[in-house]
Amino acid sequence: MTWWIMPIPPRDSIQYLMKWKRKMRKRETISKILKLKDNKKKEVELEVRKAADRVDDEKSKLTGIEKDYNDSMRFFNEKNAEGLLTVNNIASYYDFFTRISGRIDEQKKIHNQRKNELDSLKNTLVDAHRDKRMFEILSDKAIKKDNMEKALSEQKEADFFVIARRSR
């Protein structure tokens, strides 16, 4: 045998074991990263659910305030049409409608902020899902590559034994 032809290391040699250990480390690293990405995705999903609940709560508060405003406005219009309101009553209703319309505006702002937070979290969830899917694909490719290399090395080893038998 000449020095420039390198034989395939036998299965019990240290080079063979180190070669497979490196690949296993790479595969294990990818699987650990994949688990981290999956945990991150689950965490973001939970945050999205909580944010959606907050949006629903703020929307129900806003709806309640608007319902109170509309009921009060209807009552005011009925009493005003009947002519039963005094100047003091009209002034107190005016103050009430001013305060409640301010509360409606504040609640709309809070509701819009919660909706923006929810949209932001949904975008984060999409990114987390994309990252997880990317590492799943990377993991699948690494496994396929390892399997191909293993099959190729086994085929080379089998070919070596066949050639060795024929040369005897």
Short mmCIF file of C-alpha atoms in Angstrom, two decimals:
data_model
loop_
_atom_site.label_atom_id
_atom_site.label_comp_id
_atom_site.label_asym_id
_atom_site.label_seq_id
_atom_site.Cartn_x
_atom_site.Cartn_y
_atom_site.Cartn_z
CA MET A 1 0.00 0.00 0.00
CA THR A 2 1.29 3.44 -0.85
CA TRP A 3 1.27 6.41 1.42
CA TRP A 4 -1.12 8.55 -0.68
CA ILE A 5 -3.96 6.02 -0.61
CA MET A 6 -5.76 6.26 2.69
CA PRO A 7 -7.66 3.16 3.72
CA ILE A 8 -11.06 3.41 5.35
CA PRO A 9 -10.50 3.29 9.09
CA PRO A 10 -11.83 0.14 10.69
CA ARG A 11 -14.98 0.49 12.77
CA ASP A 12 -13.15 0.06 16.04
CA SER A 13 -10.53 2.71 15.28
CA ILE A 14 -10.47 6.03 17.09
CA GLN A 15 -10.81 8.05 13.86
CA TYR A 16 -14.02 6.25 12.98
CA LEU A 17 -15.45 6.81 16.45
CA MET A 18 -14.45 10.48 16.53
CA LYS A 19 -16.01 11.03 13.10
CA TRP A 20 -19.35 9.68 14.29
CA LYS A 21 -19.10 11.49 17.62
CA ARG A 22 -18.72 14.83 15.82
CA LYS A 23 -21.80 14.12 13.74
CA MET A 24 -23.76 13.12 16.79
CA ARG A 25 -22.74 16.32 18.55
CA LYS A 26 -23.98 18.32 15.57
CA ARG A 27 -27.25 16.41 15.49
CA GLU A 28 -27.69 16.77 19.25
CA THR A 29 -26.97 20.50 19.04
CA ILE A 30 -29.56 20.92 16.32
CA SER A 31 -32.11 18.94 18.32
CA LYS A 32 -31.44 21.07 21.43
CA ILE A 33 -31.85 24.26 19.42
CA LEU A 34 -35.04 22.80 17.94
CA LYS A 35 -36.38 22.16 21.46
CA LEU A 36 -35.53 25.74 22.46
CA LYS A 37 -37.30 27.10 19.39
CA ASP A 38 -40.32 24.91 20.16
CA ASN A 39 -40.41 26.20 23.75
CA LYS A 40 -40.13 29.78 22.50
CA LYS A 41 -43.00 29.18 20.08
CA LYS A 42 -45.18 27.72 22.85
CA GLU A 43 -44.32 30.68 25.09
CA VAL A 44 -45.29 33.17 22.39
CA GLU A 45 -48.52 31.25 21.71
CA LEU A 46 -49.39 31.57 25.40
CA GLU A 47 -48.64 35.31 25.31
CA VAL A 48 -50.85 35.68 22.22
CA ARG A 49 -53.73 33.94 24.00
CA LYS A 50 -53.31 36.22 27.03
CA ALA A 51 -53.15 39.30 24.80
CA ALA A 52 -56.29 38.17 22.95
CA ASP A 53 -58.06 37.80 26.30
CA ARG A 54 -56.95 41.31 27.29
CA VAL A 55 -58.26 42.67 23.97
CA ASP A 56 -61.60 40.95 24.57
CA ASP A 57 -61.77 42.36 28.12
CA GLU A 58 -61.07 45.90 26.91
CA LYS A 59 -63.60 45.50 24.10
CA SER A 60 -66.27 44.35 26.57
CA LYS A 61 -65.49 47.34 28.82
CA LEU A 62 -65.79 49.67 25.83
CA THR A 63 -69.06 48.06 24.77
CA GLY A 64 -70.43 48.42 28.30
CA ILE A 65 -69.52 52.10 28.49
CA GLU A 66 -71.03 52.78 25.05
CA LYS A 67 -74.21 50.93 26.06
CA ASP A 68 -74.47 53.08 29.20
CA TYR A 69 -73.96 56.20 27.09
CA ASN A 70 -76.63 55.19 24.58
CA ASP A 71 -79.12 54.21 27.31
CA SER A 72 -78.55 57.52 29.10
CA MET A 73 -78.87 59.43 25.84
CA ARG A 74 -82.15 57.67 25.04
CA PHE A 75 -83.47 58.41 28.54
CA PHE A 76 -82.37 62.05 28.25
CA ASN A 77 -84.07 62.45 24.85
CA GLU A 78 -87.31 60.91 26.18
CA LYS A 79 -87.37 63.20 29.22
CA ASN A 80 -86.41 66.20 27.13
CA ALA A 81 -89.18 65.45 24.62
CA GLU A 82 -91.67 65.24 27.48
CA GLY A 83 -90.42 68.58 28.80
CA LEU A 84 -89.74 67.25 32.29
CA LEU A 85 -86.11 68.40 32.55
CA THR A 86 -85.07 71.50 34.43
CA VAL A 87 -82.02 73.59 33.68
CA ASN A 88 -80.09 71.94 36.52
CA ASN A 89 -81.00 68.48 35.20
CA ILE A 90 -79.83 69.43 31.71
CA ALA A 91 -76.54 70.79 33.12
CA SER A 92 -75.95 67.61 35.12
CA TYR A 93 -76.71 65.47 32.05
CA TYR A 94 -74.32 67.59 30.01
CA ASP A 95 -71.55 67.01 32.58
CA PHE A 96 -72.37 63.29 32.66
CA PHE A 97 -72.23 63.00 28.85
CA THR A 98 -68.95 64.91 28.77
CA ARG A 99 -67.38 62.57 31.36
CA ILE A 100 -68.70 59.41 29.77
CA SER A 101 -67.57 60.45 26.28
CA GLY A 102 -64.09 61.09 27.75
CA ARG A 103 -64.14 57.60 29.28
CA ILE A 104 -65.19 56.16 25.91
CA ASP A 105 -62.25 57.91 24.22
CA GLU A 106 -59.83 56.63 26.87
CA GLN A 107 -61.20 53.10 26.55
CA LYS A 108 -60.87 53.26 22.75
CA LYS A 109 -57.21 54.25 23.15
CA ILE A 110 -56.59 51.39 25.59
CA HIS A 111 -58.40 48.96 23.29
CA ASN A 112 -56.32 50.10 20.30
CA GLN A 113 -53.10 49.69 22.33
CA ARG A 114 -54.10 46.14 23.28
CA LYS A 115 -54.93 45.36 19.64
CA ASN A 116 -51.52 46.69 18.55
CA GLU A 117 -49.83 44.54 21.21
CA LEU A 118 -51.76 41.52 19.94
CA ASP A 119 -50.74 42.23 16.34
CA SER A 120 -47.11 42.58 17.42
CA LEU A 121 -47.27 39.28 19.31
CA LYS A 122 -48.87 37.57 16.32
CA ASN A 123 -45.97 38.74 14.16
CA THR A 124 -43.56 37.43 16.80
CA LEU A 125 -45.43 34.11 16.74
CA VAL A 126 -45.07 33.92 12.97
CA ASP A 127 -41.33 34.56 13.31
CA ALA A 128 -41.01 31.92 16.05
CA HIS A 129 -42.87 29.39 13.91
CA ARG A 130 -40.65 30.24 10.94
CA ASP A 131 -37.49 29.78 13.05
CA LYS A 132 -38.73 26.46 14.41
CA ARG A 133 -39.63 25.23 10.93
CA MET A 134 -36.22 26.30 9.62
CA PHE A 135 -34.46 24.23 12.29
CA GLU A 136 -36.78 21.28 11.61
CA ILE A 137 -35.72 21.39 7.97
CA LEU A 138 -32.08 21.75 9.00
CA SER A 139 -32.43 18.77 11.33
CA ASP A 140 -34.03 16.67 8.61
CA LYS A 141 -31.25 17.58 6.19
CA ALA A 142 -28.56 16.73 8.74
CA ILE A 143 -30.17 13.35 9.45
CA LYS A 144 -30.48 12.60 5.73
CA LYS A 145 -26.87 13.62 5.16
CA ASP A 146 -25.67 11.45 8.07
CA ASN A 147 -27.68 8.50 6.79
CA MET A 148 -26.29 8.96 3.28
CA GLU A 149 -22.72 9.18 4.57
CA LYS A 150 -23.26 6.13 6.75
CA ALA A 151 -24.70 4.16 3.83
CA LEU A 152 -21.84 5.32 1.61
CA SER A 153 -19.20 4.31 4.14
CA GLU A 154 -20.87 0.93 4.62
CA GLN A 155 -20.98 0.49 0.85
CA LYS A 156 -17.29 1.39 0.60
CA GLU A 157 -16.52 -1.08 3.36
CA ALA A 158 -18.53 -3.81 1.62
CA ASP A 159 -16.79 -3.02 -1.69
CA PHE A 160 -13.42 -3.19 0.07
CA PHE A 161 -14.23 -6.65 1.45
CA VAL A 162 -15.45 -7.86 -1.96
CA ILE A 163 -12.29 -6.59 -3.64
CA ALA A 164 -10.15 -8.10 -0.88
CA ARG A 165 -11.82 -11.51 -1.39
CA ARG A 166 -11.38 -11.39 -5.15
CA SER A 167 -7.72 -10.51 -4.87
CA ARG A 168 -7.01 -13.65 -2.77
#
